[in-house]
XYZ file of C-alpha atoms in Angstrom:
568
model
C -33.920 84.373 -171.608
C -30.589 82.880 -170.564
C -29.578 86.099 -168.848
C -32.837 86.230 -166.930
C -32.253 82.766 -165.493
C -28.700 83.490 -164.308
C -28.069 84.210 -160.592
C -27.209 87.775 -159.579
C -23.573 88.815 -159.855
C -23.086 89.039 -156.086
C -24.318 85.478 -155.642
C -21.943 84.296 -158.361
C -19.059 86.053 -156.626
C -19.969 84.518 -153.260
C -20.315 81.070 -154.787
C -16.955 81.403 -156.495
C -15.259 82.505 -153.258
C -16.898 79.666 -151.332
C -15.609 77.211 -153.924
C -12.140 78.664 -153.527
C -12.059 78.435 -149.731
C -14.907 78.843 -147.208
C -14.895 82.100 -145.298
C -15.813 82.580 -141.668
C -19.576 82.838 -141.222
C -19.533 86.373 -139.885
C -16.300 87.807 -141.230
C -14.985 88.512 -144.715
C -11.898 86.350 -144.297
C -10.733 82.740 -144.002
C -9.676 81.761 -140.454
C -6.049 80.676 -140.401
C -7.105 77.566 -138.515
C -9.122 76.476 -141.573
C -5.920 76.539 -143.611
C -3.094 75.219 -141.443
C -4.953 72.934 -139.020
C -5.975 70.483 -141.735
C -4.427 66.989 -141.537
C -2.162 67.923 -144.462
C -1.160 71.235 -142.872
C -2.883 73.085 -145.697
C -0.758 71.716 -148.536
C -3.852 70.397 -150.308
C -5.104 73.980 -150.667
C -2.230 75.078 -152.886
C -3.485 77.196 -155.774
C -6.603 78.378 -153.951
C -7.422 82.038 -153.399
C -7.875 83.271 -149.845
C -8.395 86.412 -147.821
C -6.750 86.311 -144.393
C -6.363 88.795 -141.598
C -4.304 88.783 -138.437
C -1.553 90.366 -136.403
C 2.099 90.133 -137.324
C 4.086 87.936 -134.960
C 7.357 88.372 -136.811
C 8.239 90.124 -140.040
C 11.358 90.728 -142.113
C 12.242 92.219 -145.442
C 14.270 90.166 -147.927
C 16.022 90.300 -151.301
C 17.072 93.925 -150.900
C 13.614 94.943 -149.685
C 11.910 93.468 -152.743
C 9.433 91.595 -150.557
C 8.677 90.762 -146.929
C 7.936 87.588 -144.996
C 5.176 88.008 -142.403
C 4.143 85.421 -139.811
C 0.559 86.327 -138.958
C -1.854 84.898 -136.413
C -5.569 85.579 -135.992
C -6.097 83.710 -132.708
C -8.077 80.872 -134.293
C -5.224 78.463 -133.561
C -1.724 78.410 -132.157
C 0.031 78.275 -135.545
C 0.947 81.163 -137.799
C 0.522 81.539 -141.561
C 3.473 82.856 -143.533
C 2.484 85.639 -145.925
C 4.792 86.905 -148.651
C 4.196 90.536 -149.660
C 5.974 92.216 -152.564
C 7.136 95.803 -152.227
C 4.839 96.902 -155.045
C 1.800 96.137 -152.837
C 2.579 98.550 -150.001
C 5.095 100.031 -147.595
C 6.956 96.980 -146.310
C 8.452 99.078 -143.540
C 4.994 99.394 -141.997
C 4.094 95.741 -142.411
C 6.995 93.979 -140.726
C 6.616 95.309 -137.181
C 5.324 92.932 -134.501
C 1.731 93.799 -133.584
C 0.774 95.251 -136.972
C -2.663 94.164 -138.193
C -2.962 93.187 -141.844
C -5.687 91.898 -144.161
C -4.551 90.523 -147.509
C -5.951 88.750 -150.546
C -3.673 86.182 -152.119
C -2.972 82.705 -153.448
C -1.963 79.775 -151.301
C 1.193 78.082 -152.546
C 3.543 75.321 -151.485
C 6.720 76.665 -149.864
C 10.190 75.605 -150.977
C 11.211 72.099 -149.945
C 12.806 71.828 -146.529
C 10.881 74.632 -144.838
C 8.718 74.006 -141.766
C 5.575 75.459 -143.323
C 3.284 73.190 -145.318
C 1.580 76.138 -147.041
C 2.090 79.881 -147.392
C 0.175 82.789 -148.884
C 1.545 85.017 -151.620
C -0.282 88.324 -151.355
C -1.993 89.808 -154.412
C -3.421 92.819 -152.600
C -3.063 94.438 -149.177
C -6.513 95.488 -148.028
C -5.799 96.839 -144.560
C -2.849 97.839 -142.412
C -3.212 98.672 -138.730
C 0.264 100.091 -138.084
C 2.333 99.950 -134.902
C 4.972 102.334 -133.633
C 7.707 99.869 -132.591
C 9.200 102.451 -130.232
C 5.979 102.542 -128.217
C 4.458 99.079 -128.650
C 4.828 97.420 -125.211
C 5.067 93.820 -126.477
C 8.281 93.608 -128.509
C 9.373 90.507 -130.421
C 11.116 88.807 -127.501
C 10.317 86.385 -124.708
C 8.267 88.258 -122.117
C 7.611 87.053 -118.593
C 4.045 86.362 -117.521
C 4.562 88.772 -114.644
C 5.471 91.536 -117.105
C 2.390 90.778 -119.197
C 0.084 91.330 -116.202
C 0.755 95.036 -116.609
C -0.749 94.879 -120.117
C -3.875 92.752 -119.705
C -5.494 94.551 -122.641
C -2.725 93.431 -125.006
C -1.382 90.198 -123.513
C -3.885 88.019 -125.378
C -1.761 88.719 -128.483
C 1.028 86.590 -127.019
C 1.308 82.879 -127.779
C 0.906 81.845 -124.138
C -2.138 83.887 -123.201
C -3.906 83.142 -126.485
C -3.320 79.418 -125.884
C -4.685 79.765 -122.360
C -7.732 81.575 -123.752
C -8.476 78.726 -126.153
C -7.961 76.138 -123.412
C -10.246 78.100 -121.101
C -12.868 78.296 -123.835
C -12.596 74.554 -124.461
C -13.057 73.761 -120.766
C -16.093 76.059 -120.546
C -17.628 74.389 -123.596
C -16.828 70.965 -122.127
C -18.539 71.982 -118.888
C -21.797 72.907 -120.565
C -21.588 69.863 -122.823
C -21.106 67.462 -119.906
C -23.936 68.778 -117.756
C -26.364 69.104 -120.641
C -25.525 65.567 -121.723
C -26.261 64.374 -118.178
C -29.629 66.156 -118.042
C -28.690 69.127 -115.843
C -30.330 72.548 -116.253
C -28.129 75.657 -116.306
C -29.316 78.185 -113.695
C -28.086 81.780 -113.454
C -27.592 82.573 -109.782
C -27.289 86.163 -108.509
C -24.012 88.005 -108.207
C -25.465 90.352 -105.582
C -26.518 88.402 -102.497
C -27.456 88.834 -98.854
C -26.202 85.363 -97.859
C -22.674 84.374 -96.854
C -22.345 80.832 -98.181
C -19.036 80.096 -96.494
C -19.677 81.980 -93.272
C -16.170 83.410 -93.463
C -17.201 87.053 -93.761
C -14.590 87.834 -96.449
C -17.106 89.416 -98.808
C -17.159 92.550 -100.928
C -19.968 94.826 -99.830
C -22.376 96.298 -102.374
C -23.655 99.676 -101.247
C -24.685 103.074 -102.558
C -24.401 104.727 -99.125
C -20.986 106.211 -99.911
C -21.888 107.580 -103.324
C -25.193 108.891 -102.008
C -23.406 110.569 -99.111
C -21.001 112.268 -101.532
C -23.860 113.333 -103.794
C -25.841 114.714 -100.848
C -22.856 116.584 -99.458
C -22.286 118.285 -102.816
C -25.986 119.059 -103.182
C -26.201 120.590 -99.696
C -23.259 122.856 -100.508
C -24.892 124.026 -103.738
C -28.408 124.128 -102.280
C -28.276 124.432 -98.465
C -31.082 122.747 -96.518
C -33.962 124.881 -95.183
C -33.447 126.531 -91.813
C -35.912 126.475 -88.927
C -37.072 129.896 -90.093
C -37.842 128.418 -93.540
C -39.829 125.588 -91.947
C -41.800 127.986 -89.762
C -42.511 130.194 -92.767
C -43.866 127.176 -94.669
C -46.056 126.287 -91.698
C -47.425 129.847 -91.634
C -48.349 129.533 -95.333
C -50.211 126.276 -94.611
C -52.028 127.934 -91.721
C -52.974 130.902 -93.863
C -54.241 128.690 -96.697
C -56.220 126.692 -94.183
C -57.850 129.783 -92.784
C -58.833 130.865 -96.309
C -60.598 127.534 -96.854
C -62.403 127.861 -93.506
C -63.534 131.396 -94.292
C -64.858 130.397 -97.725
C -66.807 127.506 -96.234
C -68.243 129.768 -93.532
C -69.257 132.279 -96.196
C -70.858 129.455 -98.184
C -68.764 130.318 -101.203
C -69.162 128.433 -104.440
C -67.718 124.950 -104.846
C -65.391 126.293 -107.483
C -63.936 128.921 -105.099
C -63.620 126.421 -102.229
C -62.068 123.830 -104.525
C -59.472 126.268 -105.744
C -58.610 127.225 -102.167
C -58.331 123.546 -101.163
C -55.919 122.967 -104.047
C -53.791 125.839 -102.795
C -53.828 124.324 -99.297
C -52.724 120.919 -100.641
C -49.842 122.525 -102.517
C -48.809 124.411 -99.367
C -48.838 121.165 -97.339
C -46.807 119.357 -99.999
C -44.327 122.211 -100.009
C -44.109 122.073 -96.207
C -43.470 118.324 -96.287
C -40.610 118.790 -98.761
C -39.157 121.632 -96.706
C -39.332 119.568 -93.512
C -37.791 116.565 -95.262
C -34.925 118.600 -96.673
C -34.362 120.312 -93.330
C -33.547 116.897 -91.849
C -30.855 116.157 -94.428
C -27.397 115.963 -92.943
C -24.071 115.298 -94.660
C -22.415 111.923 -94.060
C -23.475 108.299 -94.112
C -26.873 107.681 -92.461
C -26.710 106.034 -89.060
C -29.183 104.658 -86.565
C -29.623 105.996 -83.048
C -27.178 103.383 -81.746
C -24.479 104.676 -84.114
C -24.571 101.736 -86.510
C -24.942 102.294 -90.246
C -28.551 102.493 -91.360
C -28.701 99.958 -94.205
C -32.411 100.595 -94.428
C -31.395 103.695 -96.398
C -29.209 101.632 -98.734
C -30.159 100.605 -102.287
C -31.431 97.155 -101.299
C -32.694 98.351 -97.886
C -30.318 95.850 -96.224
C -26.701 94.765 -96.339
C -25.728 93.199 -99.672
C -22.545 91.602 -100.967
C -20.889 90.142 -104.040
C -21.423 86.405 -103.916
C -18.744 83.964 -102.812
C -20.778 81.084 -104.235
C -24.019 80.420 -106.096
C -24.507 77.161 -104.214
C -27.201 78.179 -101.747
C -29.347 79.774 -104.433
C -28.932 76.950 -106.935
C -29.971 74.488 -104.213
C -33.429 76.030 -104.321
C -33.703 75.033 -107.982
C -32.325 71.552 -107.305
C -35.165 71.133 -104.816
C -37.613 71.583 -107.688
C -35.826 70.674 -110.932
C -33.644 67.853 -109.518
C -30.354 68.270 -111.446
C -29.021 71.788 -111.980
C -25.733 73.663 -112.169
C -24.490 77.215 -112.133
C -21.303 78.554 -113.704
C -20.325 82.146 -113.042
C -18.068 84.655 -111.303
C -17.632 84.660 -107.536
C -15.755 87.051 -105.270
C -13.656 86.894 -102.115
C -12.298 89.932 -100.291
C -9.302 88.018 -98.980
C -6.173 90.148 -98.763
C -3.983 87.422 -100.218
C -1.136 87.831 -102.674
C -0.386 84.150 -103.230
C -0.201 82.518 -106.661
C -3.398 80.579 -105.869
C -5.779 83.389 -104.919
C -7.914 85.866 -106.850
C -10.504 88.356 -105.665
C -12.722 87.432 -108.637
C -12.837 83.879 -109.925
C -15.256 81.482 -111.619
C -16.997 78.507 -110.074
C -18.841 75.537 -111.562
C -21.435 74.368 -109.026
C -23.817 71.477 -109.750
C -26.545 70.357 -107.331
C -28.255 66.967 -107.519
C -31.507 66.098 -105.752
C -32.093 62.557 -104.483
C -28.306 62.135 -104.298
C -25.995 61.066 -101.491
C -22.270 61.630 -101.024
C -21.244 58.660 -103.195
C -23.371 60.029 -106.050
C -21.686 63.386 -105.617
C -18.237 61.810 -105.813
C -19.233 59.831 -108.910
C -20.426 62.993 -110.650
C -17.301 64.950 -109.728
C -15.003 62.215 -110.986
C -16.921 61.823 -114.253
C -16.886 65.589 -114.839
C -13.134 65.984 -114.300
C -12.392 62.990 -116.531
C -14.666 64.423 -119.228
C -12.849 67.766 -119.216
C -9.422 66.150 -119.412
C -10.443 63.959 -122.327
C -12.081 66.942 -124.034
C -8.792 68.852 -124.027
C -6.950 65.831 -125.407
C -9.529 65.446 -128.178
C -10.181 69.091 -129.035
C -7.300 71.262 -127.844
C -4.195 69.158 -128.336
C -2.243 71.773 -130.315
C -2.479 74.282 -127.473
C -1.714 71.585 -124.910
C 1.389 70.652 -126.890
C 2.440 74.307 -126.763
C 2.036 74.322 -122.967
C 3.986 71.078 -122.702
C 6.801 72.530 -124.798
C 7.021 75.888 -123.027
C 5.904 75.316 -119.418
C 5.141 71.811 -118.189
C 6.420 68.785 -120.075
C 4.135 66.499 -118.073
C 0.833 68.336 -118.594
C -0.443 66.084 -121.398
C 0.528 62.908 -119.543
C -1.249 64.296 -116.492
C -4.444 64.807 -118.502
C -4.186 61.256 -119.854
C -3.686 59.871 -116.350
C -6.699 61.677 -114.907
C -8.889 60.860 -117.899
C -8.182 57.136 -117.646
C -7.306 56.190 -114.066
C -10.009 55.554 -111.427
C -9.775 58.040 -108.569
C -8.597 56.698 -105.210
C -11.147 57.232 -102.416
C -10.029 57.487 -98.800
C -11.638 58.901 -95.694
C -10.158 61.974 -94.077
C -9.097 59.836 -91.131
C -7.273 57.421 -93.438
C -5.613 60.326 -95.244
C -4.314 61.783 -91.970
C -2.970 58.380 -90.945
C -1.100 58.139 -94.276
C 0.407 61.578 -93.719
C 1.342 60.756 -90.131
C 3.101 57.594 -91.325
C 4.990 59.705 -93.870
C 6.159 62.023 -91.098
C 7.298 59.044 -89.020
C 9.319 57.885 -92.027
C 11.129 61.196 -92.337
C 8.853 63.276 -94.568
C 8.811 66.909 -93.489
C 5.760 69.141 -93.982
C 5.626 72.848 -93.223
C 2.142 72.391 -91.736
C 1.493 70.113 -88.778
C -0.287 66.833 -89.433
C -2.947 65.737 -86.953
C -6.610 64.801 -86.999
C -8.764 67.924 -87.139
C -6.575 70.078 -89.392
C -7.697 71.374 -92.754
C -5.353 69.621 -95.174
C -2.829 72.013 -96.706
C -1.855 72.009 -100.369
C 1.401 70.218 -99.558
C -0.566 67.421 -97.857
C -2.945 67.113 -100.807
C -0.138 67.022 -103.337
C 1.756 64.409 -101.345
C -1.279 62.141 -101.459
C -1.777 62.543 -105.221
C 1.799 62.896 -106.449
C 3.724 60.613 -104.068
C 1.430 58.191 -102.272
C -1.203 57.393 -104.923
C 0.317 58.998 -108.040
C -3.192 59.641 -109.310
C -6.242 61.728 -108.306
C -7.844 61.033 -104.949
C -11.132 61.865 -103.259
C -10.942 62.471 -99.516
C -14.285 62.324 -97.701
C -15.883 62.604 -94.232
C -14.084 65.650 -92.829
C -14.279 66.976 -89.238
C -17.346 69.142 -88.886
C -15.386 71.990 -87.275
C -13.498 72.771 -90.488
C -16.458 72.571 -92.867
C -19.490 74.737 -93.653
C -22.811 74.614 -91.808
C -24.774 73.156 -94.738
C -22.824 69.877 -94.910
C -24.689 66.806 -93.629
C -23.695 65.680 -90.145
C -22.627 62.041 -90.064
C -23.875 59.553 -87.488
C -20.616 59.810 -85.527
C -21.537 63.472 -84.824
C -17.865 64.366 -85.397
C -17.630 64.408 -89.191
C -19.708 65.681 -92.071
C -20.429 64.085 -95.447
C -17.950 66.299 -97.270
C -15.517 65.398 -100.030
C -12.592 67.039 -101.810
C -11.225 65.942 -105.178
C -7.432 66.205 -105.104
C -5.292 66.160 -108.236
C -1.545 66.333 -108.937
C -0.029 69.777 -109.451
C -2.724 71.849 -107.661
C -4.096 69.757 -104.810
C -7.772 70.491 -104.144
C -9.702 70.929 -107.384
C -13.248 70.289 -106.148
C -14.969 70.665 -102.805
C -18.416 69.224 -102.229
C -20.769 67.512 -99.836
C -24.098 65.962 -99.206
C -26.224 68.827 -97.944
C -27.917 68.767 -94.574
C -31.600 68.159 -95.346
C -32.815 67.837 -91.711
C -34.367 71.078 -90.520
C -33.522 70.787 -86.839
C -29.926 69.732 -87.492
C -29.094 72.525 -89.943
C -30.757 75.136 -87.736
C -28.532 74.017 -84.888
C -25.451 74.063 -87.116
C -26.125 77.651 -88.207
C -26.311 78.702 -84.555
C -23.129 76.762 -83.723
C -21.280 78.654 -86.441
C -22.341 81.950 -84.879
C -24.375 82.963 -87.911
C -27.698 84.831 -87.692
C -30.752 82.786 -88.650
C -32.669 85.604 -90.356
C -30.654 85.762 -93.631
C -31.027 81.973 -94.011
C -34.763 81.653 -93.342
C -35.402 81.139 -97.057
C -32.742 78.408 -97.050
C -34.408 76.752 -94.075
C -37.704 76.815 -95.993
C -36.182 74.243 -98.353
C -36.044 71.937 -95.327
C -39.423 72.977 -93.927
C -41.305 72.289 -97.130
C -40.662 69.089 -99.054
C -37.097 68.461 -97.913
C -35.012 66.025 -99.940
C -31.547 64.509 -99.805
C -29.316 66.396 -102.178
C -25.631 66.858 -102.881
C -23.360 69.120 -104.855
C -19.877 70.440 -105.323
C -17.909 73.419 -106.541
C -15.006 73.389 -108.984
C -12.692 76.381 -109.110
C -12.502 76.947 -112.853
C -9.145 78.720 -112.778
C -7.673 75.884 -110.709
C -8.766 73.457 -113.413
C -6.912 75.574 -115.979
C -3.813 75.648 -113.765
C -3.984 71.869 -113.491
C -4.376 71.460 -117.247
C -1.736 73.936 -118.409
C 0.896 73.565 -115.721
C 1.135 77.308 -115.229
C 2.081 78.386 -111.724
C 0.144 81.606 -111.144
C -3.654 81.820 -111.200
C -3.428 85.412 -112.413
C -2.297 84.102 -115.797
C -5.308 81.867 -116.492
C -8.106 84.436 -116.176
C -8.454 87.195 -118.792
C -8.624 90.142 -116.397
C -7.254 89.180 -112.963
C -8.457 91.011 -109.863
C -6.353 90.818 -106.728
C -5.363 93.189 -103.894
C -4.219 96.457 -105.415
C -5.119 95.569 -109.001
C -8.362 95.807 -110.948
C -7.173 96.883 -114.409
C -9.803 97.757 -117.018
């Protein structure tokens, strides 16, 4: 009776292991973070059993090869767990190489007094070894430059820096969704393939199947040449002959069955003729119209299509129905730039708020940036401390400043006057300062790092340097646009109150030299139930640059795409 009431053996084993130390929900191991990121550094777990897995950061044999010390990391946190493996458990020569993957069962124990670790694992059993050939492994145990690591994007996440960046990026993405959901915004997935140029700059990647179809057709025509005129005429003769047979049968008052069969033969002959005529018109090369221009009517989408530079226009349509929405996804720019601030593929966070004016937009942008900074301080401090130690000693102080200090707000005109005064007082800028220019990064950083020493929002820009959809101010010279500027990177956010007046935005589109037809759907939002609305875009990688203090944007995105490089 007692045996019948006992739980199954596997449940007992699971319960015992859970009592020892909780495993990851979907993996047969204990995350290293669960051990060493406790307030006591893991010392309170001494004596507990644990299964851990990770990649060797450093390893060395000791005591005449009697055992080995391994520093392993599984990516769950910045810190490593020291594992002690005796020679009787496996080939120590395989285990000690940087990059080796190991899974071990063991007992957590307190290390000798005076060591930096608060806890270490003494292995009882080695369950898995993923060996590395140290002569071929491209990431040796030495300090590697970030530029070098860009040649190994598939392996660089094993380094301390890139893994820290990955966790910071994840934290900022989670903070983004948390903030907007908390504020009642709906997350909308906008298309990656679009027919609209949001910025009007024309630097877009084209999406087309014309080239691949042309190559396929050329190969097919070589293997199966198109019908000649003789083939077409022969097919026409067959149709004529089949038609005459039908006529003769009808004249002879043949049975319906005979006539029907002849009609079927005629239909097949006509279908065959149509195919022959169609194939006879096939020509190698990309299809063109009579005027010599490419015939996009033959393309996959039957019109020109591109990779999006922004989801803003599309998400506006949802704001004009659901009030508060945001999109967060990849965007693309075919700008042949090799600077440390440009990528061909990057991520944008773009909220849109109905019934909102420019001041509401600025309030939302400021609250969002402050929320992200505080989130990193509260949830990602270990990785931020790593960045402060290795790259930018002021990055944590910068986050604290932005999270706590109110943002300065100045008009574009006031900002230019401040810069002009700086020039008069001896400050030298590489780019000219005058009303009407688009502020350069050096101007933006001067305002935030020297003049105000805190973030600033510059608003009401000249209409000539801003997009067509930004609301024209009453002075007819400026638009209700705003940029959030922060120390280290300059512009972090660009936004505006959108132009909700149909006649004004139609005129602006024409002034910008853009065709009306692709934007007719956008104009419909003004034709039918127009509403004041505002929004902004935050370059996600720029936010990571600001947070981490890294200098090159290629190091804060997992798989950077830029001119000449699209690895993986």
